[in-house]
Tab-separated table of C-alpha atoms and ligand atoms in Angstrom:
chain	number	residue	atom	x	y	z
A	1	MET	CA	10.520	0.528	15.269
A	2	SER	CA	9.556	-0.201	18.814
A	3	ALA	CA	6.014	-1.407	19.392
A	4	THR	CA	3.649	1.408	20.301
A	5	LYS	CA	1.177	1.008	23.148
A	6	ALA	CA	-2.251	-0.241	22.046
A	7	ALA	CA	-4.778	2.571	21.789
A	8	PRO	CA	-8.366	1.337	21.518
A	9	LEU	CA	-10.720	3.577	19.541
A	10	THR	CA	-14.467	3.669	19.164
A	11	SER	CA	-16.800	5.176	16.594
A	12	GLY	CA	-20.506	5.792	17.058
A	13	THR	CA	-23.283	6.881	14.763
A	14	ALA	CA	-22.217	10.012	12.897
A	15	GLY	CA	-24.262	12.629	11.086
A	16	ARG	CA	-23.372	13.734	7.602
A	17	LEU	CA	-19.774	14.398	6.547
A	18	THR	CA	-19.048	17.709	4.872
A	19	GLY	CA	-16.004	19.748	3.946
A	20	ILE	CA	-12.775	19.736	2.014
A	21	CYS	CA	-9.693	17.799	3.075
A	22	ARG	CA	-6.382	16.358	1.917
A	23	VAL	CA	-5.106	12.928	2.878
A	24	PRO	CA	-1.400	12.240	3.563
A	25	GLY	CA	1.016	11.378	0.755
A	26	ASP	CA	0.944	8.104	-1.118
A	27	LYS	CA	2.701	5.359	0.831
A	28	SER	CA	3.909	3.383	-2.189
A	29	LEU	CA	5.397	6.458	-3.831
A	30	SER	CA	6.938	7.671	-0.572
A	31	HIS	CA	8.927	4.447	-0.070
A	32	ARG	CA	10.074	4.505	-3.678
A	33	ALA	CA	11.077	8.184	-3.591
A	34	LEU	CA	13.403	7.526	-0.643
A	35	ILE	CA	14.897	4.353	-2.097
A	36	LEU	CA	15.403	5.616	-5.643
A	37	GLY	CA	16.533	9.012	-4.372
A	38	GLY	CA	19.127	7.117	-2.324
A	39	LEU	CA	20.339	5.267	-5.428
A	40	ALA	CA	20.496	8.357	-7.634
A	41	ILE	CA	23.401	10.722	-8.091
A	42	GLY	CA	22.632	14.096	-6.576
A	43	ARG	CA	19.977	15.532	-4.307
A	44	THR	CA	16.307	14.707	-4.630
A	45	ARG	CA	13.779	16.939	-2.927
A	46	VAL	CA	10.614	15.064	-2.057
A	47	THR	CA	7.508	17.031	-1.160
A	48	GLY	CA	4.288	15.525	0.121
A	49	LEU	CA	6.162	12.566	1.625
A	50	LEU	CA	4.004	10.437	3.896
A	51	GLU	CA	5.454	10.730	7.394
A	52	GLY	CA	3.847	7.506	8.564
A	53	GLU	CA	5.797	4.909	10.527
A	54	ASP	CA	6.198	2.587	7.537
A	55	VAL	CA	7.914	5.252	5.469
A	56	LEU	CA	10.004	6.483	8.407
A	57	CYS	CA	11.371	2.933	8.691
A	58	THR	CA	12.425	3.066	5.049
A	59	ALA	CA	14.010	6.483	5.654
A	60	GLY	CA	15.974	4.983	8.564
A	61	ALA	CA	17.051	1.988	6.475
A	62	MET	CA	18.267	4.165	3.600
A	63	ARG	CA	20.191	6.304	6.072
A	64	ALA	CA	21.782	3.176	7.572
A	65	LEU	CA	22.740	2.168	4.013
A	66	GLY	CA	24.622	5.431	3.572
A	67	ALA	CA	22.158	7.748	1.823
A	68	GLY	CA	21.603	11.232	3.207
A	69	VAL	CA	17.952	11.500	4.262
A	70	THR	CA	16.894	14.669	6.041
A	71	ARG	CA	13.599	16.298	6.910
A	72	GLN	CA	13.323	19.993	6.038
A	73	GLY	CA	9.713	20.590	7.005
A	74	GLU	CA	6.364	18.856	6.976
A	75	GLY	CA	6.456	16.275	4.168
A	76	ASP	CA	9.502	18.057	2.754
A	77	TRP	CA	12.574	15.825	2.604
A	78	LEU	CA	15.999	15.869	0.976
A	79	VAL	CA	17.643	12.664	-0.163
A	80	SER	CA	21.323	12.689	-1.121
A	81	GLY	CA	21.927	9.681	-3.271
A	82	VAL	CA	25.033	7.510	-3.264
A	83	GLY	CA	24.586	6.190	-6.806
A	84	ILE	CA	23.915	2.600	-7.880
A	85	GLY	CA	26.604	0.404	-6.317
A	86	GLY	CA	27.244	2.987	-3.600
A	87	LEU	CA	25.166	1.604	-0.720
A	88	GLN	CA	27.220	0.852	2.384
A	89	GLU	CA	26.920	-2.033	4.781
A	90	PRO	CA	24.672	-0.970	7.660
A	91	ASP	CA	26.238	-1.478	11.082
A	92	THR	CA	22.859	-2.032	12.676
A	93	LEU	CA	19.696	-4.069	12.150
A	94	LEU	CA	17.286	-2.696	9.547
A	95	ASP	CA	13.986	-2.644	11.427
A	96	MET	CA	11.255	-2.246	8.816
A	97	GLY	CA	8.448	-2.028	11.391
A	98	ASN	CA	5.084	-3.043	9.919
A	99	SER	CA	6.072	-2.462	6.315
A	100	GLY	CA	6.160	-5.213	3.711
A	101	THR	CA	6.872	-2.653	1.007
A	102	GLY	CA	9.827	-1.158	2.862
A	103	ALA	CA	11.295	-4.562	3.718
A	104	ARG	CA	10.954	-6.074	0.254
A	105	LEU	CA	12.065	-3.039	-1.744
A	106	VAL	CA	15.081	-2.290	0.448
A	107	MET	CA	16.054	-5.978	0.168
A	108	GLY	CA	15.941	-5.574	-3.601
A	109	ALA	CA	18.167	-2.502	-3.516
A	110	ALA	CA	20.636	-4.161	-1.111
A	111	ALA	CA	20.720	-7.387	-3.175
A	112	GLY	CA	22.632	-5.602	-5.930
A	113	HIS	CA	25.352	-4.469	-3.530
A	114	ASP	CA	28.275	-6.374	-2.056
A	115	ILE	CA	27.109	-5.831	1.521
A	116	THR	CA	25.385	-7.795	4.264
A	117	ALA	CA	22.259	-6.421	5.877
A	118	PHE	CA	20.024	-7.842	8.619
A	119	PHE	CA	16.293	-7.220	8.303
A	120	THR	CA	13.581	-7.470	10.925
A	121	GLY	CA	10.177	-5.993	11.667
A	122	ASP	CA	7.205	-6.083	14.010
A	123	ALA	CA	5.216	-9.211	14.868
A	124	SER	CA	3.005	-8.768	11.794
A	125	LEU	CA	5.926	-8.344	9.376
A	126	ARG	CA	7.819	-11.268	10.903
A	127	ARG	CA	4.879	-13.511	9.975
A	128	ARG	CA	4.791	-12.463	6.306
A	129	PRO	CA	6.348	-14.475	3.467
A	130	MET	CA	9.635	-13.120	2.147
A	131	ALA	CA	10.621	-16.073	-0.054
A	132	ARG	CA	8.653	-14.442	-2.868
A	133	VAL	CA	11.470	-11.861	-3.066
A	134	THR	CA	14.456	-13.721	-1.649
A	135	GLU	CA	14.006	-16.556	-4.141
A	136	PRO	CA	14.377	-14.391	-7.283
A	137	LEU	CA	17.025	-12.235	-5.564
A	138	SER	CA	19.003	-15.431	-4.879
A	139	ARG	CA	18.839	-16.244	-8.580
A	140	MET	CA	20.510	-12.887	-9.155
A	141	GLY	CA	23.328	-13.891	-6.812
A	142	ALA	CA	22.198	-12.694	-3.391
A	143	LYS	CA	22.592	-15.025	-0.414
A	144	VAL	CA	19.877	-15.143	2.196
A	145	VAL	CA	19.583	-16.857	5.548
A	146	ALA	CA	16.037	-16.593	6.834
A	147	ARG	CA	13.702	-18.236	9.273
A	148	GLU	CA	11.430	-21.061	8.193
A	149	GLY	CA	9.295	-20.054	5.206
A	150	GLY	CA	11.722	-17.262	4.339
A	151	ARG	CA	10.462	-15.133	7.209
A	152	LEU	CA	12.149	-12.253	9.053
A	153	PRO	CA	14.517	-11.781	10.731
A	154	LEU	CA	16.809	-12.582	7.825
A	155	ALA	CA	20.336	-11.799	6.696
A	156	LEU	CA	20.952	-10.835	3.090
A	157	THR	CA	24.355	-10.651	1.441
A	158	GLY	CA	24.056	-8.886	-1.868
A	159	ALA	CA	25.806	-10.006	-5.038
A	160	ALA	CA	29.184	-8.512	-5.909
A	161	SER	CA	28.346	-9.106	-9.588
A	162	PRO	CA	24.574	-9.478	-9.829
A	163	LEU	CA	23.131	-11.433	-12.741
A	164	PRO	CA	20.281	-10.063	-14.825
A	165	ILE	CA	17.330	-12.478	-14.851
A	166	THR	CA	13.978	-12.974	-16.499
A	167	TYR	CA	11.513	-13.857	-13.795
A	168	ALA	CA	7.905	-14.955	-14.267
A	169	SER	CA	6.345	-14.037	-10.952
A	170	PRO	CA	3.621	-16.397	-9.720
A	171	VAL	CA	1.918	-13.467	-7.951
A	172	ALA	CA	0.826	-10.069	-9.246
A	173	SER	CA	2.856	-8.171	-6.675
A	174	ALA	CA	4.340	-4.728	-7.119
A	175	GLN	CA	6.651	-5.459	-4.205
A	176	VAL	CA	8.096	-8.551	-5.876
A	177	LYS	CA	8.390	-6.752	-9.208
A	178	SER	CA	10.020	-3.717	-7.611
A	179	ALA	CA	12.529	-5.733	-5.571
A	180	ILE	CA	13.752	-7.464	-8.733
A	181	LEU	CA	13.883	-4.254	-10.788
A	182	LEU	CA	15.830	-2.511	-8.010
A	183	ALA	CA	18.356	-5.368	-7.848
A	184	GLY	CA	18.456	-5.324	-11.669
A	185	LEU	CA	19.744	-1.750	-11.555
A	186	SER	CA	23.098	-3.176	-10.425
A	187	ALA	CA	23.196	-5.979	-12.999
A	188	PRO	CA	24.617	-5.646	-16.502
A	189	GLY	CA	22.073	-5.996	-19.328
A	190	GLU	CA	18.342	-6.415	-19.045
A	191	THR	CA	16.377	-7.655	-16.054
A	192	THR	CA	12.795	-8.655	-16.819
A	193	VAL	CA	9.786	-9.392	-14.636
A	194	ILE	CA	6.679	-10.976	-16.111
A	195	GLU	CA	3.634	-10.515	-13.899
A	196	PRO	CA	0.376	-12.457	-14.263
A	197	LEU	CA	-1.751	-9.297	-13.896
A	198	ALA	CA	-0.577	-5.691	-14.025
A	199	SER	CA	0.335	-4.381	-10.563
A	200	ARG	CA	0.945	-0.737	-9.592
A	201	ASP	CA	3.663	0.777	-11.773
A	202	HIS	CA	5.095	3.487	-9.520
A	203	THR	CA	8.588	1.961	-9.548
A	204	GLU	CA	8.642	1.959	-13.340
A	205	ASN	CA	7.380	5.576	-13.482
A	206	LEU	CA	9.941	6.825	-10.968
A	207	LEU	CA	12.788	4.905	-12.596
A	208	ARG	CA	11.975	6.688	-15.849
A	209	HIS	CA	11.767	9.986	-13.962
A	210	PHE	CA	15.368	9.385	-12.820
A	211	GLY	CA	16.501	8.562	-16.348
A	212	ALA	CA	16.541	4.750	-16.383
A	213	SER	CA	15.311	2.848	-19.409
A	214	VAL	CA	12.231	0.773	-18.532
A	215	THR	CA	9.854	-0.887	-20.973
A	216	SER	CA	6.477	-2.345	-20.114
A	217	THR	CA	4.417	-4.360	-22.565
A	218	PRO	CA	1.161	-6.264	-22.107
A	219	THR	CA	1.367	-10.050	-22.368
A	220	ASN	CA	-1.218	-12.126	-24.267
A	221	ASP	CA	-2.863	-13.335	-21.074
A	222	GLY	CA	-3.519	-10.020	-19.331
A	223	GLY	CA	-0.177	-9.635	-17.579
A	224	ARG	CA	2.791	-7.400	-18.199
A	225	ARG	CA	6.433	-7.812	-19.115
A	226	ILE	CA	8.637	-5.154	-17.556
A	227	THR	CA	12.303	-4.729	-18.429
A	228	VAL	CA	14.895	-2.441	-16.894
A	229	THR	CA	18.292	-1.854	-18.449
A	230	GLY	CA	20.872	-2.256	-15.717
A	231	GLN	CA	23.674	0.017	-14.566
A	232	PRO	CA	22.095	3.302	-15.614
A	233	GLU	CA	23.153	6.538	-14.012
A	234	LEU	CA	20.126	7.623	-12.042
A	235	LYS	CA	19.969	11.398	-11.953
A	236	ALA	CA	18.281	12.988	-8.958
A	237	GLY	CA	15.060	14.792	-9.783
A	238	ASP	CA	12.470	16.357	-7.506
A	239	ILE	CA	9.354	14.374	-6.662
A	240	VAL	CA	5.916	15.636	-5.704
A	241	ILE	CA	3.857	12.949	-3.996
A	242	PRO	CA	0.064	13.007	-4.396
A	243	GLY	CA	-2.456	12.046	-1.719
A	244	ASP	CA	-2.788	8.319	-1.148
A	245	PRO	CA	-5.896	6.842	-2.828
A	246	SER	CA	-5.745	3.966	-0.344
A	247	SER	CA	-6.130	6.478	2.498
A	248	ALA	CA	-8.753	8.564	0.680
A	249	ALA	CA	-10.788	5.363	0.458
A	250	PHE	CA	-11.837	5.547	4.135
A	251	PRO	CA	-13.456	9.011	4.275
A	252	ALA	CA	-14.759	8.421	0.735
A	253	VAL	CA	-16.718	5.315	1.719
A	254	ALA	CA	-17.932	6.922	4.952
A	255	ALA	CA	-19.251	9.875	2.928
A	256	LEU	CA	-21.086	7.521	0.556
A	257	LEU	CA	-22.721	5.756	3.512
A	258	LEU	CA	-23.701	8.720	5.721
A	259	GLN	CA	-26.856	10.348	4.394
A	260	GLY	CA	-26.551	13.936	3.255
A	261	SER	CA	-22.739	13.852	3.093
A	262	ALA	CA	-20.786	15.811	0.491
A	263	ILE	CA	-17.011	15.988	0.771
A	264	THR	CA	-14.063	16.851	-1.451
A	265	ILE	CA	-10.692	15.150	-1.037
A	266	GLU	CA	-8.110	17.216	-2.879
A	267	GLY	CA	-5.044	16.033	-4.749
A	268	VAL	CA	-5.573	12.261	-4.693
A	269	GLY	CA	-3.490	9.983	-6.934
A	270	ILE	CA	-5.713	8.215	-9.455
A	271	ASN	CA	-3.177	6.008	-11.240
A	272	PRO	CA	-5.403	3.459	-13.073
A	273	LEU	CA	-3.448	0.626	-11.429
A	274	ARG	CA	-4.582	1.972	-8.037
A	275	ALA	CA	-8.115	3.094	-8.844
A	276	GLY	CA	-10.013	-0.218	-8.730
A	277	LEU	CA	-11.988	0.762	-5.633
A	278	PHE	CA	-13.333	3.928	-7.233
A	279	GLU	CA	-14.328	1.955	-10.335
A	280	THR	CA	-16.123	-0.588	-8.150
A	281	LEU	CA	-17.898	2.036	-6.040
A	282	ALA	CA	-19.064	3.751	-9.231
A	283	GLU	CA	-20.481	0.414	-10.448
A	284	MET	CA	-22.312	0.154	-7.131
A	285	GLY	CA	-23.949	3.512	-7.849
A	286	GLY	CA	-21.611	5.607	-5.688
A	287	ASP	CA	-21.537	9.295	-6.583
A	288	ILE	CA	-17.800	9.994	-6.968
A	289	THR	CA	-16.471	12.559	-9.446
A	290	PHE	CA	-12.865	13.185	-10.382
A	291	ALA	CA	-12.583	16.983	-10.606
A	292	ASN	CA	-9.561	19.035	-11.805
A	293	LYS	CA	-7.772	16.049	-13.309
A	294	ARG	CA	-4.094	16.820	-13.773
A	295	VAL	CA	-0.656	15.219	-13.788
A	296	GLU	CA	1.628	15.957	-10.812
A	297	GLY	CA	5.071	14.422	-10.456
A	298	GLY	CA	4.333	12.033	-13.327
A	299	GLU	CA	1.194	10.605	-11.695
A	300	PRO	CA	-2.459	11.384	-12.547
A	301	VAL	CA	-4.169	13.309	-9.751
A	302	ALA	CA	-7.703	14.607	-9.147
A	303	ASP	CA	-9.920	16.140	-6.478
A	304	LEU	CA	-12.477	13.535	-5.450
A	305	VAL	CA	-15.988	14.869	-4.951
A	306	ILE	CA	-18.159	12.385	-3.067
A	307	ARG	CA	-21.860	12.556	-2.269
A	308	ALA	CA	-23.861	10.076	-0.214
A	309	GLY	CA	-26.344	7.777	-1.901
A	310	ALA	CA	-27.673	4.234	-1.880
A	311	LEU	CA	-25.286	1.518	-3.068
A	312	ASN	CA	-26.092	-1.719	-4.875
A	313	ALA	CA	-24.189	-4.986	-4.620
A	314	VAL	CA	-21.685	-5.875	-7.302
A	315	THR	CA	-19.426	-8.723	-8.406
A	316	VAL	CA	-15.762	-7.739	-8.431
A	317	PRO	CA	-13.679	-9.774	-10.888
A	318	ALA	CA	-10.355	-11.317	-9.828
A	319	ALA	CA	-8.575	-9.377	-12.560
A	320	ARG	CA	-9.339	-6.128	-10.717
A	321	ALA	CA	-7.736	-7.277	-7.458
A	322	PRO	CA	-4.227	-5.846	-8.023
A	323	SER	CA	-5.638	-2.362	-8.653
A	324	MET	CA	-7.495	-2.339	-5.333
A	325	ILE	CA	-5.621	-4.937	-3.302
A	326	ASP	CA	-5.507	-2.777	-0.151
A	327	GLU	CA	-9.100	-1.628	-0.486
A	328	TYR	CA	-11.055	-4.847	0.149
A	329	PRO	CA	-11.530	-4.174	3.879
A	330	ILE	CA	-13.260	-0.853	3.190
A	331	LEU	CA	-15.094	-2.211	0.137
A	332	ALA	CA	-16.457	-5.007	2.333
A	333	VAL	CA	-17.778	-2.333	4.713
A	334	ALA	CA	-19.497	-0.547	1.809
A	335	ALA	CA	-20.879	-3.918	0.678
A	336	ALA	CA	-22.425	-4.533	4.112
A	337	PHE	CA	-24.670	-1.476	3.586
A	338	ALA	CA	-25.316	-2.055	-0.130
A	339	LYS	CA	-28.449	-3.735	-1.415
A	340	GLY	CA	-27.798	-7.365	-2.272
A	341	ARG	CA	-24.931	-9.834	-2.354
A	342	THR	CA	-21.452	-8.504	-3.172
A	343	VAL	CA	-19.028	-11.130	-4.427
A	344	MET	CA	-15.287	-10.394	-4.495
A	345	HIS	CA	-13.133	-12.889	-6.359
A	346	GLY	CA	-9.391	-13.561	-6.412
A	347	LEU	CA	-8.449	-12.548	-2.859
A	348	ALA	CA	-5.745	-15.122	-2.021
A	349	GLU	CA	-3.178	-12.347	-1.496
A	350	LEU	CA	-5.259	-10.866	1.328
A	351	ARG	CA	-4.141	-13.791	3.469
A	352	VAL	CA	-0.553	-12.471	3.537
A	353	LYS	CA	-1.071	-8.767	4.183
A	354	GLU	CA	-0.464	-6.968	7.502
A	355	SER	CA	-2.953	-9.540	8.842
A	356	ASP	CA	-4.864	-12.397	7.254
A	357	ARG	CA	-7.266	-9.803	5.923
A	358	LEU	CA	-9.728	-12.275	4.492
A	359	SER	CA	-10.329	-13.746	7.955
A	360	ALA	CA	-10.144	-10.372	9.711
A	361	ILE	CA	-12.792	-8.852	7.405
A	362	ALA	CA	-15.113	-11.847	7.730
A	363	GLN	CA	-14.733	-12.009	11.513
A	364	GLY	CA	-15.253	-8.276	11.995
A	365	LEU	CA	-18.297	-8.106	9.746
A	366	SER	CA	-19.839	-11.148	11.337
A	367	ASP	CA	-19.260	-9.652	14.811
A	368	CYS	CA	-21.075	-6.537	13.573
A	369	GLY	CA	-24.116	-8.584	12.547
A	370	VAL	CA	-23.380	-8.877	8.825
A	371	THR	CA	-23.801	-12.180	6.984
A	372	VAL	CA	-20.513	-12.984	5.325
A	373	SER	CA	-18.757	-16.060	3.951
A	374	ILE	CA	-15.461	-17.086	2.401
A	375	GLU	CA	-15.430	-19.637	-0.398
A	376	GLY	CA	-11.855	-20.394	-1.409
A	377	ASP	CA	-10.434	-17.024	-2.478
A	378	THR	CA	-13.860	-15.406	-2.764
A	379	LEU	CA	-15.465	-13.158	-0.167
A	380	ILE	CA	-19.261	-12.873	-0.156
A	381	VAL	CA	-21.030	-10.132	1.779
A	382	GLU	CA	-24.818	-10.036	2.127
A	383	GLY	CA	-25.634	-6.341	2.126
A	384	THR	CA	-28.619	-5.142	4.106
A	385	GLY	CA	-29.497	-2.277	1.770
A	386	GLY	CA	-30.091	-0.278	4.933
A	387	LYS	CA	-29.102	-0.718	8.553
A	388	VAL	CA	-26.128	-2.626	9.918
A	389	ARG	CA	-26.098	-3.449	13.632
A	390	GLY	CA	-22.457	-2.807	14.585
A	391	GLY	CA	-22.027	-2.970	18.360
A	392	ALA	CA	-18.899	-5.123	18.389
A	393	ALA	CA	-15.320	-5.096	19.621
A	394	VAL	CA	-13.254	-5.797	16.515
A	395	ALA	CA	-9.715	-7.182	16.620
A	396	SER	CA	-7.547	-5.169	14.253
A	397	ALA	CA	-4.719	-7.760	14.248
A	398	LEU	CA	-1.895	-5.166	13.907
A	399	ASP	CA	-3.543	-4.091	10.659
A	400	HIS	CA	-4.121	-0.380	10.062
A	401	ARG	CA	-6.620	-0.927	7.251
A	402	ILE	CA	-8.767	-3.300	9.301
A	403	ALA	CA	-8.774	-0.718	12.115
A	404	MET	CA	-9.804	2.194	9.859
A	405	SER	CA	-12.408	0.171	7.954
A	406	PHE	CA	-14.291	-0.907	11.059
A	407	LEU	CA	-14.195	2.602	12.511
A	408	MET	CA	-15.938	3.727	9.313
A	409	LEU	CA	-18.494	0.940	9.755
A	410	GLY	CA	-19.182	2.111	13.303
A	411	MET	CA	-20.019	5.638	12.092
A	412	ALA	CA	-22.761	4.305	9.813
A	413	ALA	CA	-24.013	1.475	12.058
A	414	GLU	CA	-26.757	1.429	14.690
A	415	LYS	CA	-24.395	0.731	17.586
A	416	PRO	CA	-20.779	1.848	18.188
A	417	VAL	CA	-17.829	-0.241	17.084
A	418	THR	CA	-14.612	-0.471	19.091
A	419	ILE	CA	-11.271	-1.548	17.717
A	420	ASP	CA	-8.660	-2.921	20.080
A	421	ASP	CA	-5.759	-0.890	18.718
A	422	GLY	CA	-5.711	2.305	16.723
A	423	ALA	CA	-1.938	2.796	17.152
A	424	THR	CA	-1.274	0.920	13.902
A	425	ILE	CA	-3.155	3.601	11.938
A	426	ALA	CA	-0.028	5.774	12.211
A	427	THR	CA	1.795	3.387	9.870
A	428	SER	CA	-0.072	4.792	6.874
A	429	PHE	CA	-2.458	7.579	7.914
A	430	PRO	CA	-1.169	9.932	10.628
A	431	GLY	CA	-3.949	12.348	11.543
A	432	PHE	CA	-6.707	9.937	10.487
A	433	VAL	CA	-8.912	10.505	13.531
A	434	SER	CA	-8.762	14.296	13.418
A	435	LEU	CA	-9.269	14.352	9.644
A	436	VAL	CA	-12.397	12.183	9.836
A	437	ASN	CA	-13.735	14.046	12.870
A	438	GLY	CA	-13.032	17.357	11.136
A	439	LEU	CA	-15.447	16.278	8.407
A	440	GLY	CA	-18.086	15.448	11.016
A	441	GLY	CA	-17.016	11.950	12.013
A	442	SER	CA	-17.333	10.462	15.474
A	443	ILE	CA	-14.159	8.615	16.460
A	444	ALA	CA	-12.965	8.781	20.080
A	445	ALA	CA	-10.577	7.021	22.426
A	446	ALA	CA	-12.342	3.964	23.828
B	501	S3P	C1	2.530	-2.212	-2.479
B	501	S3P	C2	2.103	-3.329	-3.117
B	501	S3P	C3	1.016	-4.171	-2.615
B	501	S3P	C4	0.193	-3.463	-1.540
B	501	S3P	C5	1.055	-2.748	-0.553
B	501	S3P	C6	1.895	-1.707	-1.241
B	501	S3P	C7	3.656	-1.452	-3.045
B	501	S3P	O1	1.577	-5.342	-2.048
B	501	S3P	O2	-0.639	-4.378	-0.881
B	501	S3P	O3	0.280	-2.127	0.450
B	501	S3P	O4	3.868	-0.286	-2.668
B	501	S3P	O5	4.343	-2.001	-3.901
B	501	S3P	P1	1.928	-6.636	-2.944
B	501	S3P	O6	3.085	-6.292	-3.801
B	501	S3P	O7	2.260	-7.702	-1.938
B	501	S3P	O8	0.703	-6.931	-3.727
């Protein structure tokens, strides 16, 4: 996607947040619905699809690969699948924009097809490591020519006869796992991924929804062993996408921090492998209730009821990182206001997100007057237990979650916070500013 013009935003001290809202559809599930729908036989109707730029890039890529992808109405999409083995060679570059998930998962799907595809993305995505997927995909028979360090742009020629592999992933990454499982769909026999800690299991859940055989068993050391049986016939089946817990995280933390707030966020996905932030906030004393728990489209969903209250510092174990990997920027903001020292372990992966999030969080907090340090893979935030100064211009580094987190900080701080570019927010959370302001927030163009 072409780069959008930078749009600086500012947030000043807000009063209490109140009201009921819904956040846009889950980003992880939205990518997967389009990709698996494209590999299934028949028509999949997806409702609640996130229409953020990241997902629209995946929609464009699947279309270029021959799947029928059409929008019927808001969040309401039809995907006509071509069947496993049916993807066509795209006659254009696949521009995955800002999206690591889109790039890595589409590479996985393409790797099991006898086609050549060229992948690129924005400046942030072109800096991110791709060898973590191209290396195992090469073992399955794909051929990849990439820039130094396996970076984009790269050319991938899929395998005419992909080999099933057993791959012990050095990182707990749902993107790595999913890329291999998607390539494994084209291979005969069983393809297995062993992950060091359990990562989000949306790919596994959706594969089962489409009729594939997937097993997942815990390993002795806290990880998981996931096996897909290749060459299934995926049968199209409708998908309802819940609200994204990673997006709900921003208004949820703001409501905890702004005195007198009480908000409800309806229909949020609460898959246990995504819910680490809510667990952590509860440990900090945050008043968050899961009301009307139900299962929608195979995923657990609830209405989150959040009331403001004082937070206490906490130590977050490394083992929890995969279940809240995208939530450390906003947790660090909560920690700045909490009483005491919050210690977050096991954050090496934050260095290779949309930005080097470990540095971006530390820099932004420090600019806002918070005492913060990084020791190896550990982030330490000294919470004030009360006021935080704010009053800084924070660099969002092409990272939507850094941008949204610091806007939330600005609403609870003494002085306004400005971020250099709010345009990136559209990658995951279109309508963010009006949703937050509709609850009583105070975000404006800078
Ligand atoms: C995602 C997995 C995570 C996460 C990303 C979405 C996914 O990345 O950070 O935002 O949908 O599979 P990693 O697989 O790199 O941990």
